[in-house]
Short mmCIF file of C-alpha atoms and ligand atoms in Angstrom, two decimals:
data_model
loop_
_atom_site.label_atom_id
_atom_site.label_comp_id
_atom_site.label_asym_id
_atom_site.label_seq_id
_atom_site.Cartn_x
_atom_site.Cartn_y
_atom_site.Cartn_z
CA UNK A 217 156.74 -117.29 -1.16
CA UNK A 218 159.73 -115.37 -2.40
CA UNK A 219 160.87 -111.95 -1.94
CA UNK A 220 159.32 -109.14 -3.28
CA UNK A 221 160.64 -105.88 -4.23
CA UNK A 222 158.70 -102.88 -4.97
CA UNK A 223 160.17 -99.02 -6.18
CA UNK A 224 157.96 -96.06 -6.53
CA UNK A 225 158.99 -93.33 -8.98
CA UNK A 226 157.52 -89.98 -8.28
CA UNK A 227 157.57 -87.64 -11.22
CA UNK A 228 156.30 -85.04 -12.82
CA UNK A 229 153.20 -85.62 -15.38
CA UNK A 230 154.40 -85.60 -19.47
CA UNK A 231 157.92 -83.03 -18.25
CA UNK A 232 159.38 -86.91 -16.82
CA UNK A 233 157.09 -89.56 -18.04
CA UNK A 234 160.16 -91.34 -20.26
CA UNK A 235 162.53 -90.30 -17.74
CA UNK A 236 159.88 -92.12 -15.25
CA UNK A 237 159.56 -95.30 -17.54
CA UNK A 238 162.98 -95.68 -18.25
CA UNK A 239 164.12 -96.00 -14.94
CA UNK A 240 161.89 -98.28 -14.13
CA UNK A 241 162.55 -100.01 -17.14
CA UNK A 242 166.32 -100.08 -16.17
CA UNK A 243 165.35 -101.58 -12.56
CA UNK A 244 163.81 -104.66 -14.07
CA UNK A 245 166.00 -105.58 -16.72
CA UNK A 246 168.82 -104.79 -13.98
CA UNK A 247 167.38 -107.29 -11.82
CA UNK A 248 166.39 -109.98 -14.28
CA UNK A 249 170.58 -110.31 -14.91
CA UNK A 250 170.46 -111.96 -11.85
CA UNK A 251 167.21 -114.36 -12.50
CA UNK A 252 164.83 -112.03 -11.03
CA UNK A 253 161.22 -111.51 -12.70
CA UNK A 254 159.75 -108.34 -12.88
CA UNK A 255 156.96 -105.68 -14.29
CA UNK A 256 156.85 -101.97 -14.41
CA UNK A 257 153.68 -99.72 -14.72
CA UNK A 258 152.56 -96.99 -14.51
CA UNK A 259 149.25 -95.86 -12.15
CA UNK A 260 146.82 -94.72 -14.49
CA UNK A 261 143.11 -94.14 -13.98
CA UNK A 262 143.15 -92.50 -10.82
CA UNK A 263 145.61 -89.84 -12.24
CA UNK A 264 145.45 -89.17 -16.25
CA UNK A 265 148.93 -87.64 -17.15
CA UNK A 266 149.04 -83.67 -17.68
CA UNK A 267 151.73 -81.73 -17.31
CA UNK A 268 153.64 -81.08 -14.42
CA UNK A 269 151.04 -83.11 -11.99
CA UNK A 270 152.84 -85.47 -9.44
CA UNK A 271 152.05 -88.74 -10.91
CA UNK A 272 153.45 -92.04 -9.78
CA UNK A 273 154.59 -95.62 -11.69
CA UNK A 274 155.93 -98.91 -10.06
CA UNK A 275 158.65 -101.75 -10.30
CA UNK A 276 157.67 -104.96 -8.77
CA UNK A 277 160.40 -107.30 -8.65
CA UNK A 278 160.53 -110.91 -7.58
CA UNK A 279 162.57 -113.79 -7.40
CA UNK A 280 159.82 -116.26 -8.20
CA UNK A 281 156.73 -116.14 -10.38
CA UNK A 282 154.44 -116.26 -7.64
CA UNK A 283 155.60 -113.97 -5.96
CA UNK A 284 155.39 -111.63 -8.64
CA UNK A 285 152.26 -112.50 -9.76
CA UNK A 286 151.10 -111.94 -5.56
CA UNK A 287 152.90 -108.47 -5.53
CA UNK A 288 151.18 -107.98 -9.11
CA UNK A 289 147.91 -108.73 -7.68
CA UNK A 290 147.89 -104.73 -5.88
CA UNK A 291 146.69 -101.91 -8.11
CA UNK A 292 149.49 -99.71 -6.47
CA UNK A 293 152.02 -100.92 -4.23
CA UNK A 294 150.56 -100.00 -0.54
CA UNK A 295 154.26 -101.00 0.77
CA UNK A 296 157.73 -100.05 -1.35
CA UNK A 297 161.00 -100.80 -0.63
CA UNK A 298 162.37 -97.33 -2.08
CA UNK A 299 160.57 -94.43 -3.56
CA UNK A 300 162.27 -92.10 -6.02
CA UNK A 301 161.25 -88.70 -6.18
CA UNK A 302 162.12 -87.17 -9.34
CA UNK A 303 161.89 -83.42 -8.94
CA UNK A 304 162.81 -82.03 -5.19
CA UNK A 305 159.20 -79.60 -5.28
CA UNK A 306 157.27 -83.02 -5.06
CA UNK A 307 158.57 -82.88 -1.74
CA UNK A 308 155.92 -80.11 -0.44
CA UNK A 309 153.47 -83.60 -1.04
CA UNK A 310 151.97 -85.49 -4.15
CA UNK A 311 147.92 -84.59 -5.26
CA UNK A 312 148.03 -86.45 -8.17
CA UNK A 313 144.01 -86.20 -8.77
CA UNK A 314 141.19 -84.40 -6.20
CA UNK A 315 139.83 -87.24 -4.39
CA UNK A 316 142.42 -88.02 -1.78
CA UNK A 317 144.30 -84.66 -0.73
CA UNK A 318 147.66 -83.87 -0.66
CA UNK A 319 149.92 -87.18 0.34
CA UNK A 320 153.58 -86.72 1.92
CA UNK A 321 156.10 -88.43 -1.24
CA UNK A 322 156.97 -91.53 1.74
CA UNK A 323 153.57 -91.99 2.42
CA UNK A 324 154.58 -95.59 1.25
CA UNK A 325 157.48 -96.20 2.25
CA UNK A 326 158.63 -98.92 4.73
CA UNK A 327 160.31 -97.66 7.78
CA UNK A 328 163.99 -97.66 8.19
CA UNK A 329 164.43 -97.90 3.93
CA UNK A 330 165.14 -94.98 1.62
CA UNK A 331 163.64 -91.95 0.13
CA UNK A 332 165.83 -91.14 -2.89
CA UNK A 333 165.82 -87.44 -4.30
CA UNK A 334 166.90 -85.44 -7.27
CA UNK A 335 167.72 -82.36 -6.17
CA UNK A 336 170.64 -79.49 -5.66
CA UNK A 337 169.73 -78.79 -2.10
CA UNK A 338 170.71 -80.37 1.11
CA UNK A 339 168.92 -82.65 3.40
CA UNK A 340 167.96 -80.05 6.19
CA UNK A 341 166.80 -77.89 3.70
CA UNK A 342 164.68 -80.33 1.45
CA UNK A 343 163.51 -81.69 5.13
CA UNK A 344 161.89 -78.53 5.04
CA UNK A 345 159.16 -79.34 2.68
CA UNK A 346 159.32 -83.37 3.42
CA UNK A 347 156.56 -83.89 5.90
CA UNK A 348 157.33 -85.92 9.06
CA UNK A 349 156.42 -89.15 9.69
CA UNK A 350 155.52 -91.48 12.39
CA UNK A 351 158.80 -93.52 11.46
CA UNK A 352 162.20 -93.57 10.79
CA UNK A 353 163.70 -93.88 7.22
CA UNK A 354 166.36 -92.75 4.88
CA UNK A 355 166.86 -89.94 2.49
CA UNK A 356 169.79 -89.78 -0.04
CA UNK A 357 169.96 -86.92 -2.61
CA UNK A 358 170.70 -87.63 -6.49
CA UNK A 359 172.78 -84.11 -6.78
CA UNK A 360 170.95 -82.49 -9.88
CA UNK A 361 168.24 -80.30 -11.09
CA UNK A 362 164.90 -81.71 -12.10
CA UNK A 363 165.36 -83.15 -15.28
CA UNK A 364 162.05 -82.09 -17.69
CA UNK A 365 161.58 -82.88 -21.53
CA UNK A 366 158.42 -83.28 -23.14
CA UNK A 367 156.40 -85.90 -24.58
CA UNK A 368 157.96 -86.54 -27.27
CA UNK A 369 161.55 -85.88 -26.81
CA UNK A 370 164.21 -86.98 -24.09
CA UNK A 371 166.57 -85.25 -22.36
CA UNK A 372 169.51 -87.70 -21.64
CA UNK A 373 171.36 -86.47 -19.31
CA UNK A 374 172.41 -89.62 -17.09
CA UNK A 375 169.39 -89.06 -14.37
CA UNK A 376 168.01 -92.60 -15.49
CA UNK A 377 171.15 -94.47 -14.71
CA UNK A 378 172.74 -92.29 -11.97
CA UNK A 379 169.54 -93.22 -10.17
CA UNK A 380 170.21 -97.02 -10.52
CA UNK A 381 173.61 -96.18 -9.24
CA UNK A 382 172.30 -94.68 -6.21
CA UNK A 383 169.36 -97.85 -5.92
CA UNK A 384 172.35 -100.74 -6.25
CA UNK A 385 173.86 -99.30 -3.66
CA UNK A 386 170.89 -98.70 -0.89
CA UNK A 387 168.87 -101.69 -2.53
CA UNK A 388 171.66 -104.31 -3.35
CA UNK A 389 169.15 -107.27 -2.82
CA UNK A 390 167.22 -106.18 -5.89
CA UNK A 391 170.06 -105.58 -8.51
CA UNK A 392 174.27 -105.10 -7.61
CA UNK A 393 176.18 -102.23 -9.74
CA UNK A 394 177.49 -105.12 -12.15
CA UNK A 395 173.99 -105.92 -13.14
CA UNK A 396 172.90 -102.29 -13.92
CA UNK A 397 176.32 -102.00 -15.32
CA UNK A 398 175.58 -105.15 -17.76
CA UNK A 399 171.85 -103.58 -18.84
CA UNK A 400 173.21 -100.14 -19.52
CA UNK A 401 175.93 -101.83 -21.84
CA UNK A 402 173.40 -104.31 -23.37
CA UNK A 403 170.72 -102.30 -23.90
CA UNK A 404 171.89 -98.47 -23.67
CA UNK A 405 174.98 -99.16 -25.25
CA UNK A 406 176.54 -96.96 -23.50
CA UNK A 407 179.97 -97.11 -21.31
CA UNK A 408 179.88 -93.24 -20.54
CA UNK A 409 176.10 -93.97 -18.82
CA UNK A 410 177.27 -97.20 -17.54
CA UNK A 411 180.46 -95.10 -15.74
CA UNK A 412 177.89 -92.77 -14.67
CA UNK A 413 176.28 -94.76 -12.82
CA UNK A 414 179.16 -96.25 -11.56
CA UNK A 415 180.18 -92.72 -9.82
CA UNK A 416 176.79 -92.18 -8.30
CA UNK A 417 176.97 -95.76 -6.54
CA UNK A 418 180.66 -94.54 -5.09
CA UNK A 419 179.66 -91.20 -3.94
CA UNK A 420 175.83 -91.92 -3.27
CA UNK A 421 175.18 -91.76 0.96
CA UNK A 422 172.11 -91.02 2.76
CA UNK A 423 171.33 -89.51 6.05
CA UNK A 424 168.94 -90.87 8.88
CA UNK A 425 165.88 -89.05 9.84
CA UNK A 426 164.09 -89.68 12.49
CA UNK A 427 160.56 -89.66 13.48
CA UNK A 428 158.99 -86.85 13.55
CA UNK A 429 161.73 -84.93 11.89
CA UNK A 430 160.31 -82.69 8.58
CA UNK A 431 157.56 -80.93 7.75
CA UNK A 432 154.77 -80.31 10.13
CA UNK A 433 152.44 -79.07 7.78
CA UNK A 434 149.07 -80.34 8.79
CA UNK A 435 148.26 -82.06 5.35
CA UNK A 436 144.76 -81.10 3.70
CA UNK A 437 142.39 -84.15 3.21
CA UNK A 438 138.76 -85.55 3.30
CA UNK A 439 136.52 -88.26 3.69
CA UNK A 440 134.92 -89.13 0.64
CA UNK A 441 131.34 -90.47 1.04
CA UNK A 442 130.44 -93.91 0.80
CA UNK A 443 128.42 -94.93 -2.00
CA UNK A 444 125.57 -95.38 0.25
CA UNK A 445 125.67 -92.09 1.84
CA UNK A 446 125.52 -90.40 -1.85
CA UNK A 447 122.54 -88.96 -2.78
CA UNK A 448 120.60 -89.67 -6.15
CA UNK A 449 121.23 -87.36 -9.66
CA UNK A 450 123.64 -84.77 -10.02
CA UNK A 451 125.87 -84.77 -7.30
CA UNK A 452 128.66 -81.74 -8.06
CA UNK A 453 128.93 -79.13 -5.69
CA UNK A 454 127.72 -75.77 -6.65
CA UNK A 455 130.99 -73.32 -6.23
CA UNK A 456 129.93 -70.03 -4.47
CA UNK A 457 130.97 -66.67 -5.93
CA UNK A 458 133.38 -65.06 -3.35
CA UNK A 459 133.56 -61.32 -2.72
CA UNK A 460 135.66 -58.91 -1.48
CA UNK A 461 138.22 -58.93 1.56
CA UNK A 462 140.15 -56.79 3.71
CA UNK A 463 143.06 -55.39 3.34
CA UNK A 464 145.54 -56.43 5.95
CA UNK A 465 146.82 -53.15 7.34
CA UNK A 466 144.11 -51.22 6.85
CA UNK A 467 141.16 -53.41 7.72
CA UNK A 468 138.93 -52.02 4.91
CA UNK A 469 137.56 -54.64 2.54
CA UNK A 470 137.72 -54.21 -1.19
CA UNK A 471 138.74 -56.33 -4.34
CA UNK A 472 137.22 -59.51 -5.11
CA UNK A 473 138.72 -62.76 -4.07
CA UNK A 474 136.78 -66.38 -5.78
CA UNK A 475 135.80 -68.99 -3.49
CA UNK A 476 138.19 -71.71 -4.55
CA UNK A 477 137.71 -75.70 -4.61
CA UNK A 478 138.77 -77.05 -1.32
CA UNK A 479 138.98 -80.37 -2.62
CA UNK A 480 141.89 -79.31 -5.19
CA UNK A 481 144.18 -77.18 -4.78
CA UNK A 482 146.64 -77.77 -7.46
CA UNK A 483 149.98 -75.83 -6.00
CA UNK A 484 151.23 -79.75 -5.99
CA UNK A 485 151.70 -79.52 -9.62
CA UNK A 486 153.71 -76.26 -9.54
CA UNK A 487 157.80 -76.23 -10.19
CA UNK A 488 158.27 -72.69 -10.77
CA UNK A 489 155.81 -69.66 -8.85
CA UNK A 490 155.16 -66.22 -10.27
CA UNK A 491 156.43 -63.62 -8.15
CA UNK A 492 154.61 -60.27 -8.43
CA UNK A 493 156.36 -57.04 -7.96
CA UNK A 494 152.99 -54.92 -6.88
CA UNK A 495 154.64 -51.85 -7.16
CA UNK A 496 155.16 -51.64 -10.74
CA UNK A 497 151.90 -53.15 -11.82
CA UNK A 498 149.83 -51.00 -13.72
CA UNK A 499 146.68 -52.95 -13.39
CA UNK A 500 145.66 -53.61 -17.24
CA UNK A 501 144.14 -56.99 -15.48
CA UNK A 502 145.95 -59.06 -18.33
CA UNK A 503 147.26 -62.00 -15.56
CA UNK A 504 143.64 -61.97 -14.64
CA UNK A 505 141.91 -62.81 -18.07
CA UNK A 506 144.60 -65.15 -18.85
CA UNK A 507 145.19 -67.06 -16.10
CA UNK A 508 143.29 -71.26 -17.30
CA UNK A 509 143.16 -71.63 -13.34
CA UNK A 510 141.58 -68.25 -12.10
CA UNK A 511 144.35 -68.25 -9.45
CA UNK A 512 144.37 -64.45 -8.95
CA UNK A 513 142.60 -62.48 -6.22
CA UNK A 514 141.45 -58.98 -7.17
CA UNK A 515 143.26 -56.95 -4.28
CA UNK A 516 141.65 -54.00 -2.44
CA UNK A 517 144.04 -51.94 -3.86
CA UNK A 518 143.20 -53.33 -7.24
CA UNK A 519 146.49 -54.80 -8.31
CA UNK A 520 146.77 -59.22 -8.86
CA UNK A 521 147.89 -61.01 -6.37
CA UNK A 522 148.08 -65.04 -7.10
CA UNK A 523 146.44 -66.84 -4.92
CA UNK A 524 149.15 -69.84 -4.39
CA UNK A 525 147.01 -72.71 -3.66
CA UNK A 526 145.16 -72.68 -6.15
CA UNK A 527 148.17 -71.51 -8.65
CA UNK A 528 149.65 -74.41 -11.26
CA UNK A 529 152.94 -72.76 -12.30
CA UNK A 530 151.69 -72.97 -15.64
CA UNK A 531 153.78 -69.42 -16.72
CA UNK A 532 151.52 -67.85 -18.84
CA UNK A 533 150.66 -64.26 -16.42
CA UNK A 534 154.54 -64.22 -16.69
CA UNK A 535 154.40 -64.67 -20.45
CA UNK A 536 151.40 -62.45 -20.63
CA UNK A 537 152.24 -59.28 -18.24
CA UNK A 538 153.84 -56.39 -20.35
CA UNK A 539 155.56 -54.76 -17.52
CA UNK A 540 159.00 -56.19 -17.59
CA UNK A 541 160.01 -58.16 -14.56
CA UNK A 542 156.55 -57.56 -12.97
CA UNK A 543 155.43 -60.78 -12.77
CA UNK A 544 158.48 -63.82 -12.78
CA UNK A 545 158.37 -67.22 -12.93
CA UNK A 546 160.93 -68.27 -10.23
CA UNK A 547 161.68 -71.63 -8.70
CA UNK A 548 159.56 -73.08 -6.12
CA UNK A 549 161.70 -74.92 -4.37
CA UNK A 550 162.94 -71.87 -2.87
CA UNK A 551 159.90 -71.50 -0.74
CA UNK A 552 158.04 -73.70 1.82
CA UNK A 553 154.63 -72.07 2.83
CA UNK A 554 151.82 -70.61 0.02
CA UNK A 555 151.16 -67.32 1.94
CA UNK A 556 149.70 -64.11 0.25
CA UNK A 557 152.62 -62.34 -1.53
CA UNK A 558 150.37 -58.76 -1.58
CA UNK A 559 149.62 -59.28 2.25
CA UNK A 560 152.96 -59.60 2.34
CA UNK A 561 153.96 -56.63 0.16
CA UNK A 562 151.14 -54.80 2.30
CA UNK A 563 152.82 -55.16 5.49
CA UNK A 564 156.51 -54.03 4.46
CA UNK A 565 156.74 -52.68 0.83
CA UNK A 566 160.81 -52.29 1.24
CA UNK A 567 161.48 -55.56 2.40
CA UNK A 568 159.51 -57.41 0.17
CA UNK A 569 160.68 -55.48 -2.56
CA UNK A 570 164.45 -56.06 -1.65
CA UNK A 571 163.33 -59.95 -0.94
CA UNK A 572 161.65 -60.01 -4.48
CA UNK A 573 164.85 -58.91 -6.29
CA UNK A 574 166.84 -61.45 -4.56
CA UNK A 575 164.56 -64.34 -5.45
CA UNK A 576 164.15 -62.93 -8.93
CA UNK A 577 168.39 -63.06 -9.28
CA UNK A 578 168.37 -66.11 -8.11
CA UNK A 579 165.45 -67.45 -10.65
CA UNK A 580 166.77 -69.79 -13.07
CA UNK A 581 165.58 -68.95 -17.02
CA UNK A 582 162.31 -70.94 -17.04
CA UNK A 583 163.39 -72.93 -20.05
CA UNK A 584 165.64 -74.91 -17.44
CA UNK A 585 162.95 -75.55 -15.01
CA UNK A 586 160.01 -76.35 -16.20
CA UNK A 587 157.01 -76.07 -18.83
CA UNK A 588 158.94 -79.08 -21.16
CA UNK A 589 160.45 -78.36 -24.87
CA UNK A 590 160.27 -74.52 -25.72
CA UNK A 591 163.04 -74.51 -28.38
CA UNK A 592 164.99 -76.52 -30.39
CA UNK A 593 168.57 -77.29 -29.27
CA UNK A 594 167.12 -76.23 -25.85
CA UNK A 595 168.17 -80.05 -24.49
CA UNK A 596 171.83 -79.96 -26.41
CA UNK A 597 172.36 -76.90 -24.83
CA UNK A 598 171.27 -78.21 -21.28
CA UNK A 599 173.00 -81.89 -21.07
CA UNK A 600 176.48 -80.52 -20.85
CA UNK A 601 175.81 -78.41 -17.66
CA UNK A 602 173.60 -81.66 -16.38
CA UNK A 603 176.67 -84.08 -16.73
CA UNK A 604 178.93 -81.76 -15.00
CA UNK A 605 176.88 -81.54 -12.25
CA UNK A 606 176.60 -85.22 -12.55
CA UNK A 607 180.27 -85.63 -12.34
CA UNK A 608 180.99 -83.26 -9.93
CA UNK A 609 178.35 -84.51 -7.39
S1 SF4 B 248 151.44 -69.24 -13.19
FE1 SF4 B 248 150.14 -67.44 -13.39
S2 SF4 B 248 148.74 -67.90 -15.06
FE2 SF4 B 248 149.60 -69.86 -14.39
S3 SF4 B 248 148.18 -70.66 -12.84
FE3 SF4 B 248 149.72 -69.48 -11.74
S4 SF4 B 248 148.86 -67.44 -11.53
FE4 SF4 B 248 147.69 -68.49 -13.15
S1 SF4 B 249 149.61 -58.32 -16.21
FE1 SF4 B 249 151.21 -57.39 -14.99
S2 SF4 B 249 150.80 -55.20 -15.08
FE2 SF4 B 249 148.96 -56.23 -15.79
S3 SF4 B 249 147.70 -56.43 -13.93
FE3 SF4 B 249 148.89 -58.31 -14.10
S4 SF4 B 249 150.73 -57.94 -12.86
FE4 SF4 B 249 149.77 -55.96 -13.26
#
């Protein structure tokens, strides 16, 4: 048997799915310049595409048909050499459909090799939302925001081939820089890509972390019965109504809060968060009746209050809320914990008003973030700020 090499790419649902496929294109043609064999996929039936949910697609490269074929053989990878996490919020963990919980982004990863990130933030601070593991490994940080498009058009901004940059230099076994320099030539024909990746392989480093260091966020899970232990028929659970709660200064219960699927909880799929300024709400219940994931609890003092595990990021209360700037969409990789923002509000109206209108100048114009294609020239207006943060690291 020969040697097998197998890359994860982590990525949003639809927002990344080219982005996802061309880089994993790039990583086998890369490595076949050097008489490798290869296949890329992507893991579907477990996790149909939709947007914005973590989904997940593989490069298996070998230097023998064999040992492809052997390494083919696995419906996922169970062991990769690299992962590559496209977006820095897939960091908080990957649910990519409800029947196995939320799943750290490493959670295949060999120990001692490298976690590979896109992201503007540093490694202590995306550590924050990486959970901690049992072993040691790598992380290295792709400088640059989340690159989304939609499903029919590409945003190309150099992520693709800055990332093989990055992987020739962690991962020189699979591919060197001269091969991934040869493909992009050859087949992107392209020597402003093929330079850009040549930058990212000078400048791209990584950090240690150690076991135990990240996240300690207890991650949710079950056991899912056997088929033996299932009963016969219909087997869905009934979902119970819900009913009100209390109020957390005042200990008096009112509102109306849903009971909410503890199987799925859906904040995995979420790049940007509403953030609710309570005080200027004037209740016309319009976030309610709109929101496709019922995500808002009724609060005792009758405002809307989204309940952030079971919130998508989908936008539309934001869209839909005609008080200006009472509900916005900011980015979620600002925060690292799902807590009540009203209980929050409840307990210190000044400071979470003052917090709120720092997070809200810091929110980047939704277009940029997330929810895909929302007008044309939106990407021609984009790439230029993408490949100077590309070249400036
Ligand atoms: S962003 Fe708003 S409308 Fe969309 S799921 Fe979250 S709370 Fe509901
Ligand atoms: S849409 Fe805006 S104003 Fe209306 S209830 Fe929701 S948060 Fe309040």
């Amino acid at each position: 048997m020969g040697q097998l090499f197998a890359v994860e790419v982590i990525y949003r649902g639809v927002f990344q799915k080219t982005l996802a496929k061309n880089i994993r294109r790039g990583i086998v043609l890369a490595a076949r310049n050097e008489g490798k064999l290869g296949i890329s996929f992507g893991r579907y039936g477990d996790s149909p595409e939709r947007n914005g949910i973590p989904a997940k697609g593989f490069s298996i490269v070998a230097n023998d048909e064999q040992t492809l074929e052997a390494g083919m053989a696995e419906y996922a990878s169970k062991q990769v050499d690299l992962t590559v996490v496209l977006d820095d919020t897939l960091c908080k963990g990957v649910e990519s459909w409800a029947w196995y919980g939320l799943q750290p982004v490493h959670s295949t990863l060999k120990p001692g090799h490298t976690l590979i990130v896109v992201s503007l933030q540093d490694a202590p601070t995306l550590l924050k939302s990486i959970h901690r593991r049992e072993q040691p490994y790598k992380l290295g940080i792709v400088k640059g925001a989340a690159s989304f498009s939609g499903m029919w058009v590409y945003k190309d901004d150099h992520t693709d081939v800055r990332i093989l940059g990055a992987i020739a230099k962690v991962l020189p076994e699979l591919f060197s820089l001269e091969s991934a320099e040869k493909f992009i030539n050859e087949k992107l024909k392209s020597s402003l890509k093929a330079a850009s990746a040549r930058t990212e392989f000078e400048r791209f480093a990584t950090v240690d972390v150690k076991a135990g260091q990240g996240n300690p966020e207890e991650l949710f899970k079950f056991d899912l019965p056997d088929w033996k232990d299932m009963r016969g028929g219909v087997s869905i659970k009934g979902q119970p109504q819900g009913g009100p709660y209390a109020d957390p200064v005042t200990k008096q219960a009112g509102g109306f809060r849903p009971v909410r699927n503890e199987l799925f909880k859906k904040y995995p799929t979420r790049t940007m968060r509403p953030a609710v300024n309570f005080a200027t709400c004037i209740k016309c219940t319009q976030c309610w009746l709109n929101c496709p994931d019922a995500a808002f609890d009724v609060t005792p003092e009758g405002t809307y209050d989204p309940n952030l595990e079971s919130c998508c990021g989908c936008g539309i209360c934001a869209e839909v809320c005609p008080v200006k700037n009472c509900i916005t969409m900011v980015n979620e990789s600002e925060f690292h914990g799902n807590d009540s923002q009203w209980a929050e509000f409840r307990k210190g109206k000044d400071a979470y008003l003052k917090r709120l209108e720092t997070i809200i100048q810091k929110a980047e114009p939704i277009e940029k973030r997330s929810n895909g294609f929302r007008y044309r020239g939106q990407y021609q207006e984009q790439i230029p700020v993408a490949l100077e943060i590309a070249k400036k690291g």
